[in-house]
Tab-separated table of C-alpha atoms in Angstrom:
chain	number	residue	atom	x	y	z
A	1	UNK	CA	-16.524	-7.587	33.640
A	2	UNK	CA	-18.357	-8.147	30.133
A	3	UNK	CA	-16.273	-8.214	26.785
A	4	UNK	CA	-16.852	-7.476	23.320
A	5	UNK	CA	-14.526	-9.148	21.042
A	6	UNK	CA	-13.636	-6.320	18.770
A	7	UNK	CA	-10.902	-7.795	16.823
A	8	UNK	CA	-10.388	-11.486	16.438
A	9	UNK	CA	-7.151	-12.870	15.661
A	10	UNK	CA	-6.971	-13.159	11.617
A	11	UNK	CA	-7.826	-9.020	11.833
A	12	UNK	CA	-5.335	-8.938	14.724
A	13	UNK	CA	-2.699	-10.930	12.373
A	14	UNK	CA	-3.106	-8.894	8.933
A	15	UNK	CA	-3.344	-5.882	11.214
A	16	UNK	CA	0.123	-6.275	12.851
A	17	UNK	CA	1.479	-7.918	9.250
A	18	UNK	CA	0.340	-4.836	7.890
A	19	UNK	CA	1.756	-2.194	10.109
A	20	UNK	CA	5.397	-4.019	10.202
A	21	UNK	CA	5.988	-4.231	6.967
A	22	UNK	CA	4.598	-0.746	5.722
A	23	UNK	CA	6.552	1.105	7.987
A	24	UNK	CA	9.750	-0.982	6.735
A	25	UNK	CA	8.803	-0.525	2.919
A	26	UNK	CA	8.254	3.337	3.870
A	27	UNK	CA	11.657	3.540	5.402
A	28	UNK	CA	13.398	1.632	2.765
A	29	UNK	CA	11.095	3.536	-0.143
A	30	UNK	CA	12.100	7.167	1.615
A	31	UNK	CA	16.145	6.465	1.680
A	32	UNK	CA	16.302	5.428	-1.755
A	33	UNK	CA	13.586	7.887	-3.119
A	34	UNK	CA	15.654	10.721	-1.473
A	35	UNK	CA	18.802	9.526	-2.010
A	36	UNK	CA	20.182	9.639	1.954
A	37	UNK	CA	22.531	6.623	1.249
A	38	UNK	CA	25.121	5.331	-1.050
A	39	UNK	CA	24.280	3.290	-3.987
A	40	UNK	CA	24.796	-0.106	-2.657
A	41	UNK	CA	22.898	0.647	-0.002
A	42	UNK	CA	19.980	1.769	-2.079
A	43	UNK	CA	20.163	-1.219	-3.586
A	44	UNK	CA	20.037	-3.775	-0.629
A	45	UNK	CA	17.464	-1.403	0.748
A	46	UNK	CA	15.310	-1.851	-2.722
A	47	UNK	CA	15.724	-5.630	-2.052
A	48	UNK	CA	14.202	-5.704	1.063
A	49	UNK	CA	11.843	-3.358	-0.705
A	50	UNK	CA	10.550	-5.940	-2.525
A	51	UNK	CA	10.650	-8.661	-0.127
A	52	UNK	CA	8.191	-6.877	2.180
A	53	UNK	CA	5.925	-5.946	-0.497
A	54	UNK	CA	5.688	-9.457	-1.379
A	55	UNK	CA	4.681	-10.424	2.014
A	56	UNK	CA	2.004	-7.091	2.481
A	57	UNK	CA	0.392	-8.712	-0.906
A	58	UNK	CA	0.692	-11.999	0.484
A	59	UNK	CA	-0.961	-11.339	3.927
A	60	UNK	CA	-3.703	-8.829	2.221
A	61	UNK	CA	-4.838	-11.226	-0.529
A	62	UNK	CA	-4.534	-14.372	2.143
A	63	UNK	CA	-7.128	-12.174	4.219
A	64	UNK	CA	-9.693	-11.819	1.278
A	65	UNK	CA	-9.438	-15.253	0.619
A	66	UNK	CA	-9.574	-17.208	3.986
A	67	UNK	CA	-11.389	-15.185	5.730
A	68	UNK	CA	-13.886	-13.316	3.212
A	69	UNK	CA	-16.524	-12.740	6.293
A	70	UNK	CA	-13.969	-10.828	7.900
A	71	UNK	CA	-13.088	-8.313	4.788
A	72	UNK	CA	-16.649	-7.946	3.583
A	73	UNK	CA	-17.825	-6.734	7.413
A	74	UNK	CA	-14.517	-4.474	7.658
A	75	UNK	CA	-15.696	-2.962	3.961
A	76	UNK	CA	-19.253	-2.873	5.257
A	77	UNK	CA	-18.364	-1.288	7.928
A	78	UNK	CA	-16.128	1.379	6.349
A	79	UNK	CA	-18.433	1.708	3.337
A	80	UNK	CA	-21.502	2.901	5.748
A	81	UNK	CA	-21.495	6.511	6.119
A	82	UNK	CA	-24.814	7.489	8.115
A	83	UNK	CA	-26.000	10.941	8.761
A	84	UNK	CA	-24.174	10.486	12.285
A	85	UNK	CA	-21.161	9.600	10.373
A	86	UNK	CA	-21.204	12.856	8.416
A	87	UNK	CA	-22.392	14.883	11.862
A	88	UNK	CA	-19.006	13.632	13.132
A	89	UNK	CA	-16.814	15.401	11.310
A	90	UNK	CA	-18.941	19.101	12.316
A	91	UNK	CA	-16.805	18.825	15.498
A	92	UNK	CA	-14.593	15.789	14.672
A	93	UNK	CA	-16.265	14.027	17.268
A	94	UNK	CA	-15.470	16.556	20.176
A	95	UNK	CA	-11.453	15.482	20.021
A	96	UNK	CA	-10.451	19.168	19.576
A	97	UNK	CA	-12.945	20.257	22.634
A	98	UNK	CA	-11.622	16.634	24.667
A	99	UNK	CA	-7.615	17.786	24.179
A	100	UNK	CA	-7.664	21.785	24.076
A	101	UNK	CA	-11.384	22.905	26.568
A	102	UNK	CA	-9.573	23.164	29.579
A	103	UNK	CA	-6.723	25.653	28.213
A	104	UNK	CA	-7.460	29.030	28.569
A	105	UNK	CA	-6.660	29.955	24.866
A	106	UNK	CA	-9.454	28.014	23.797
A	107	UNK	CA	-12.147	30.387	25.059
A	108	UNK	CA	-11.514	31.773	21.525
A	109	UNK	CA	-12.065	29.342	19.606
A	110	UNK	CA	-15.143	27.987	21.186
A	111	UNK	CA	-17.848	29.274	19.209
A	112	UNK	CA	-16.131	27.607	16.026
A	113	UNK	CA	-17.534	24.508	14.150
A	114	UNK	CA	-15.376	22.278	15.160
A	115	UNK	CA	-14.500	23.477	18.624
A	116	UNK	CA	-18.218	21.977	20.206
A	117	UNK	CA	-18.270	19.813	22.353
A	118	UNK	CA	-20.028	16.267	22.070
A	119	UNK	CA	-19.860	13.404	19.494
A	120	UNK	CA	-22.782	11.301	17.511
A	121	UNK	CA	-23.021	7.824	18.544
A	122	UNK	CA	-21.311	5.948	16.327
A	123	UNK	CA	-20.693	2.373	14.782
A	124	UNK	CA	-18.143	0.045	15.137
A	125	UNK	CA	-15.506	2.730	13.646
A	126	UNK	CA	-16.042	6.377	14.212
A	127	UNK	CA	-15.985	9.013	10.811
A	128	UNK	CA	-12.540	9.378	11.003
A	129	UNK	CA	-11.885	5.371	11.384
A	130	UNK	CA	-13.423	5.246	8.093
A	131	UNK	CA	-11.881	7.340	6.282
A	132	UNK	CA	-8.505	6.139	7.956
A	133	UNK	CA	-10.129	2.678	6.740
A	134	UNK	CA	-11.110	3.807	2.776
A	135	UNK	CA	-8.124	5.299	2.691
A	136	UNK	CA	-5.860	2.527	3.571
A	137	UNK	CA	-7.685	0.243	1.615
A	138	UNK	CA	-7.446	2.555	-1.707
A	139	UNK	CA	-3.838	2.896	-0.536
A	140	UNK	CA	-3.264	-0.397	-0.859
A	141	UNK	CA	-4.698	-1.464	-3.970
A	142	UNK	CA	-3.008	1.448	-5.805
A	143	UNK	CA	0.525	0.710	-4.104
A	144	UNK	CA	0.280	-2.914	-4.801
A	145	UNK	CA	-0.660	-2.335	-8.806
A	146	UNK	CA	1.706	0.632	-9.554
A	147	UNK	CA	4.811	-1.045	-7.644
A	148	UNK	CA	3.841	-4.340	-9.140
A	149	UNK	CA	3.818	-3.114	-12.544
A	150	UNK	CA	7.217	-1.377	-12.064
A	151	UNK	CA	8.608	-4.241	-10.411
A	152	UNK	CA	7.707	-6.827	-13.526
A	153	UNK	CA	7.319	-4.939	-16.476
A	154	UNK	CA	8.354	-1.227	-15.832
A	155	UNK	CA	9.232	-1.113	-19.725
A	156	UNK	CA	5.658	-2.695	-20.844
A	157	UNK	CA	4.091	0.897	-19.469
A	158	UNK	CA	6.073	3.183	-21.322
A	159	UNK	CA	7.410	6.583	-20.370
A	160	UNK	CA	4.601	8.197	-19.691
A	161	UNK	CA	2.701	5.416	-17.284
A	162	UNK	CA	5.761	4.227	-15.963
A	163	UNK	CA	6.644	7.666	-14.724
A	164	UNK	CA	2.823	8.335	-13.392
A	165	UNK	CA	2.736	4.746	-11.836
A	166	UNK	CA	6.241	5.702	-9.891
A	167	UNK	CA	4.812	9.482	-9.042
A	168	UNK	CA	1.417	7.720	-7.802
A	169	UNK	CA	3.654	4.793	-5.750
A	170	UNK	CA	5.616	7.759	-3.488
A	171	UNK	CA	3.225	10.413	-3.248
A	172	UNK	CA	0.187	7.981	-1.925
A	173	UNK	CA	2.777	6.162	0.402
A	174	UNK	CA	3.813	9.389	1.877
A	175	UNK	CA	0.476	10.768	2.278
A	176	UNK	CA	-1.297	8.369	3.824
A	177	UNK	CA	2.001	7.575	6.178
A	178	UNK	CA	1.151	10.993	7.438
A	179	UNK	CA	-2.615	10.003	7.946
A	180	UNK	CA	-1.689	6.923	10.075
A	181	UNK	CA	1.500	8.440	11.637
A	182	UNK	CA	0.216	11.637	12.853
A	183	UNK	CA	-3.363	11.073	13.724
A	184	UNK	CA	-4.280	6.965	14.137
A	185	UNK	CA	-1.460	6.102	16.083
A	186	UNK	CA	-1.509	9.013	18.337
A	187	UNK	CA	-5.240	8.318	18.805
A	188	UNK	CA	-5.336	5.099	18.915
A	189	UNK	CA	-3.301	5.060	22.051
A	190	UNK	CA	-5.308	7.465	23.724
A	191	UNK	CA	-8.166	5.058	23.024
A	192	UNK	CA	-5.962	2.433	25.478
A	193	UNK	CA	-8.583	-0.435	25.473
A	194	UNK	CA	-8.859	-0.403	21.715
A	195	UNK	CA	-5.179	-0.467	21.643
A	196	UNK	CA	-4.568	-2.867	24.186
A	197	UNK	CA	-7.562	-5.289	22.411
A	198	UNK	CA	-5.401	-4.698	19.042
A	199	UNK	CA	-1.874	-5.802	20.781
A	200	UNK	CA	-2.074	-7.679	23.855
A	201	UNK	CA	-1.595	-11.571	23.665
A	202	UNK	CA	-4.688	-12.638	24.798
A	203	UNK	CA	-8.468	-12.169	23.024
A	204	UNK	CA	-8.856	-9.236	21.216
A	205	UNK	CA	-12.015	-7.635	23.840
A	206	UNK	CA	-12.620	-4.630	25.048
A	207	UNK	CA	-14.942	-3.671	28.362
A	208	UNK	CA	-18.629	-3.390	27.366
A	209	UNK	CA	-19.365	-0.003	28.897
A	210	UNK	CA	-16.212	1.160	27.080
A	211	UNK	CA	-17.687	-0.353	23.937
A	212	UNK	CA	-21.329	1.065	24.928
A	213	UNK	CA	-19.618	4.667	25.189
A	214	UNK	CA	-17.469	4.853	21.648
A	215	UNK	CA	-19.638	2.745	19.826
A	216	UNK	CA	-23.094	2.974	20.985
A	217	UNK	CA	-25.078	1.981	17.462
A	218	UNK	CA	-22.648	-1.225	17.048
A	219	UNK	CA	-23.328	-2.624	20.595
A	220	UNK	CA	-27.269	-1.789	19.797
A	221	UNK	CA	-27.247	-3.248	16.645
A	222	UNK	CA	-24.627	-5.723	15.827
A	223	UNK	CA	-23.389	-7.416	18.867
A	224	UNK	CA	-25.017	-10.869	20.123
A	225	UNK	CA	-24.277	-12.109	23.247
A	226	UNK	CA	-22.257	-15.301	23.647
A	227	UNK	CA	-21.444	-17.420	26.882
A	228	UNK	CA	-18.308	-18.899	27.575
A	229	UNK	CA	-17.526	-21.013	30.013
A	230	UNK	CA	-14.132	-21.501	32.812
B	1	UNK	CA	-16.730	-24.202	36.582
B	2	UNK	CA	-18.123	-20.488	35.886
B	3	UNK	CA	-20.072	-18.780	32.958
B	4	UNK	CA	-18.914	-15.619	31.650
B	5	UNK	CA	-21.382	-13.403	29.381
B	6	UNK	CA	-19.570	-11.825	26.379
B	7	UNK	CA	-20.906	-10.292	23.164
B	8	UNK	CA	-19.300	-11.353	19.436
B	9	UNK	CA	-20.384	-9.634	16.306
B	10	UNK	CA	-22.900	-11.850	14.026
B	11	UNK	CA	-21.553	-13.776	11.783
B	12	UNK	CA	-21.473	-12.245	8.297
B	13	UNK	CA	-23.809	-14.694	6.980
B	14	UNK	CA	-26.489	-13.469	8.867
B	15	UNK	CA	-25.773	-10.063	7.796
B	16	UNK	CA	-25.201	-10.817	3.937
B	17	UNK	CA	-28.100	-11.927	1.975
B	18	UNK	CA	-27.668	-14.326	-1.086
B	19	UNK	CA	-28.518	-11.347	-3.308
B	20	UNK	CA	-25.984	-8.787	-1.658
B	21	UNK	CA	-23.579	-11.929	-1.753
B	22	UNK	CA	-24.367	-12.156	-5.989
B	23	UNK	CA	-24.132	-8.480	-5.934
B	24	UNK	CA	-20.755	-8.194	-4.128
B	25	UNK	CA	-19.256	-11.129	-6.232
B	26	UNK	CA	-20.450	-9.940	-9.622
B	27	UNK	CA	-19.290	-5.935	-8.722
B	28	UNK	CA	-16.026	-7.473	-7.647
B	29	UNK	CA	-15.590	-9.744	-10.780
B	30	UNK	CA	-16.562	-6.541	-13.556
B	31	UNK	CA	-13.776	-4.703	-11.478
B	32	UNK	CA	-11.125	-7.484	-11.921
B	33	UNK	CA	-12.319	-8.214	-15.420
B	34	UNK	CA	-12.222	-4.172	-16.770
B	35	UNK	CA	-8.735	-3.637	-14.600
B	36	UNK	CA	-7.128	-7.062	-16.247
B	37	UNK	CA	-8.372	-6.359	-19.926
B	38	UNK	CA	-7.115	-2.675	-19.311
B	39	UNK	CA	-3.808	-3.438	-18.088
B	40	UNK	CA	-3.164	-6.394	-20.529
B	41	UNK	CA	-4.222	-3.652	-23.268
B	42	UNK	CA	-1.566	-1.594	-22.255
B	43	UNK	CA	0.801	-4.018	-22.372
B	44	UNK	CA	-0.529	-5.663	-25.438
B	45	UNK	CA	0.073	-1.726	-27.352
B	46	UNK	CA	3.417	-1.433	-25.782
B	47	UNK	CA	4.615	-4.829	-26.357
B	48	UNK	CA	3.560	-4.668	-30.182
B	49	UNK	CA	5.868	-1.800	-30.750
B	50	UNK	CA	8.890	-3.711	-28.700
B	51	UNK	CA	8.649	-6.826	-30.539
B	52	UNK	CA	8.256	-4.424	-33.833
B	53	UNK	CA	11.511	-3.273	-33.702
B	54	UNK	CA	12.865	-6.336	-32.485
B	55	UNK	CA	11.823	-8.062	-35.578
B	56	UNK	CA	13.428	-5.080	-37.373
B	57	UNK	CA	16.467	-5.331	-35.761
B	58	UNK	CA	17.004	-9.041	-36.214
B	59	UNK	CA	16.486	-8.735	-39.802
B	60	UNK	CA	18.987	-5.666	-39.965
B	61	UNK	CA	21.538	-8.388	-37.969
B	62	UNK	CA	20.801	-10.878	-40.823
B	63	UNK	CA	21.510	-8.910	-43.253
B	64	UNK	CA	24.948	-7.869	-41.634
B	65	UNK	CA	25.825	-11.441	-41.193
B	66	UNK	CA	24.851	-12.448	-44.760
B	67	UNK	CA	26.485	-9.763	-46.369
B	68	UNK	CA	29.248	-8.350	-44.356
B	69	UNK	CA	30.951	-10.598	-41.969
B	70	UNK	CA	29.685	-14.207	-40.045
B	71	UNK	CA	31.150	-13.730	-36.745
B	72	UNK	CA	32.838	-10.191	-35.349
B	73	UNK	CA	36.283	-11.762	-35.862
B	74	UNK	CA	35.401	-11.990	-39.729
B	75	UNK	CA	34.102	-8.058	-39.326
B	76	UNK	CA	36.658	-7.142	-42.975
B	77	UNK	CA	36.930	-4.050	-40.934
B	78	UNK	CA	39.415	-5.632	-37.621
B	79	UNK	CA	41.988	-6.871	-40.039
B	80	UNK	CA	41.964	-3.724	-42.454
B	81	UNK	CA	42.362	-1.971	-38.923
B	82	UNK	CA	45.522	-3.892	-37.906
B	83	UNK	CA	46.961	-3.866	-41.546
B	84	UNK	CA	46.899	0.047	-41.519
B	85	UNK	CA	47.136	1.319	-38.276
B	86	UNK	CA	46.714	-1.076	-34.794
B	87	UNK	CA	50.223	-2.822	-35.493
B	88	UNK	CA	48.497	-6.363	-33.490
B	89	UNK	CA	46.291	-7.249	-30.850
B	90	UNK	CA	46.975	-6.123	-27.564
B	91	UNK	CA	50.101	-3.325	-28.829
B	92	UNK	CA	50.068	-0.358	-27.160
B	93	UNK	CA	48.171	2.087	-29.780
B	94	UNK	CA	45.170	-0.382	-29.693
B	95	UNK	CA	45.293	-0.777	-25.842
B	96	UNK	CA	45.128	2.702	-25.696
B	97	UNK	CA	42.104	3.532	-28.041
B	98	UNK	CA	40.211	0.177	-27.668
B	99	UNK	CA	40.803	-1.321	-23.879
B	100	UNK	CA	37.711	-0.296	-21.777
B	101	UNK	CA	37.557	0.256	-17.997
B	102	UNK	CA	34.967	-1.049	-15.427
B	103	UNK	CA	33.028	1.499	-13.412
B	104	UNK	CA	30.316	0.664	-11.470
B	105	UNK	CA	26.948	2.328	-12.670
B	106	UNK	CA	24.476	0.539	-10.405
B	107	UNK	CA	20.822	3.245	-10.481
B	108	UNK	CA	19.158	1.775	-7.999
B	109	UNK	CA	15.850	2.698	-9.423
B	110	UNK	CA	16.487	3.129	-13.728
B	111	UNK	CA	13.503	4.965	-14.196
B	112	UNK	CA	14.398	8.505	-14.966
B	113	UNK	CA	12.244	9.675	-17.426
């Protein structure tokens, strides 16, 4: 069977990096922003806080800088928004038709926009990749400044900034938690090869016909072939 | 020993021209440039009030030290307050009005504005 490497190991590294420690910071951020646990607790959970941050900024900035190729094709790639990009999100790419056409309900629904069937070919990340992408990428730039700032010099910013920095710092977490929670992970492991390529411990490939079906345009345009040998 | 056919992305140097490259680098430098100056600016205003008053205060503490008392001990208040109405260190009037009692206050996040 033919592969297509479609994430090599430093994306596979900063990838898992990534997701470990934001989920831990957005544990630790929601106890202590909510107040579910004593104050002690807060405070070792505030610690730990910080320690993961410092390893997120760590692991993000170590990806810009040893492997710059890597981040500038991940930005290209979430950066280009085609006119099959924006035709993607007329029926956001057929998922609703894929999970819900064969219930009876949806015989109602099926004249809607976003009920049609079919999806545009797309690139190496579908519409809603990219905006998943942009999205985590603003994320993380904001996160990193406002909790820095707060962190170091929380009395340099004043009332006003300090309080805007810390409103910006939960609300953009929590949001974008959503985001990844309720609709990448979910689809990600219906998309099992992509999430298999992403986690197993092996190359980071998926089939080629799988590739050719998700992601005609990036197999067209921006794959070369390579041969290994046994 | 076999061959087996497999297909890589190309390498982003084939991809990036030497102009997008300058392009990218200069966008990317302008961003961290404005952001720094911006943030430093901010600090730069808010630290210029802080150290303001700190010189302020510091000259206020001078002035105490020249002209009222050294050290706290030599405060001509802590003796006049003994004379007339503490009795001594540690009696049970003073204990009562002047011994203090650890609580702990720990805010986990001090940023309730």
């Amino acid at each position: 069977m033919t592969e297509v490497l479609r994430h090599p190991a430093s994306s596979r590294i900063v990838h898992i990096v990534h997701m470990v420690c934001w989920y831990v910071l957005f544990v630790t951020g929601i106890i202590t922003y909510f107040n579910l646990a004593s104050d002690a607790t807060k405070a070792w959970l505030m610690e730990l806080h910080i320690y993961f941050a410092a390893v997120l900024t760590f692991i993000t900035i170590a990806y810009v800088v040893v492997t710059p190729d890597r981040a500038f094709l991940f930005l290209k790639e979430i950066l280009h928004w085609d006119k099959d990009t924006i035709a993607w999100w007329k029926n956001f790419g057929g998922y609703p038709y894929k999970f819900f056409g064969k219930y009876k309900f949806y015989k109602y629904f099926e004249n809607l926009w976003f009920a049609k069937p079919g999806c545009p070919p797309q690139t190496k990340y579908n519409a809603g990749q990219k905006l998943l992408g942009l999205s985590v990428v603003a994320s993380l730039l904001i996160l990193g400044v406002t909790g820095w700032c707060l962190y170091f010099f929380p009395q340099a910013l004043g009332k006003y900034w300090a309080a805007t920095f810390f409103n910006w710092h939960v609300w953009v977490s929590i949001v974008v938690t959503l985001f990844v929670t309720c609709c990448h992970i979910p689809l990600v492991i219906i998309n099992w090869p992509d999430f298999v390529s992403m986690f197993r411990l092996g190359s980071g490939t998926v089939p080629l016909e799988w590739a050719k079906h998700h992601n005609p345009k990036w197999v067209e345009k921006e794959l070369v072939e390579i041969t290994e040998k046994e | 020993m076999s061959e087996k056919k497999m297909y890589v992305e190309k390498p982003a140097s084939v991809i990036i021209s030497r102009r997008t490259f300058l392009k990218i680098v200069g966008i990317g430098i302008a961003a961290l440039a404005i952001g720094t100056y911006k943030l430093t600016d901010i600090i730069a205003q808010r630290n210029k009030y802080i150290k303001i008053r700190q010189a302020g205060q510091y000259k206020d503490d001078q002035i105490v030290r020249n002209q009222i008392a050294p050290a706290s001990h030599l405060n001509r208040m802590i003796p006049k307050f003994y004379r007339e109405f503490g009795e001594q260190p540690l009696s049970e009037i003073t204990e009562e009005l002047l011994h203090t009692h650890y609580e702990p206050r720990i805010k986990t996040f001090p940023l309730e504005v």
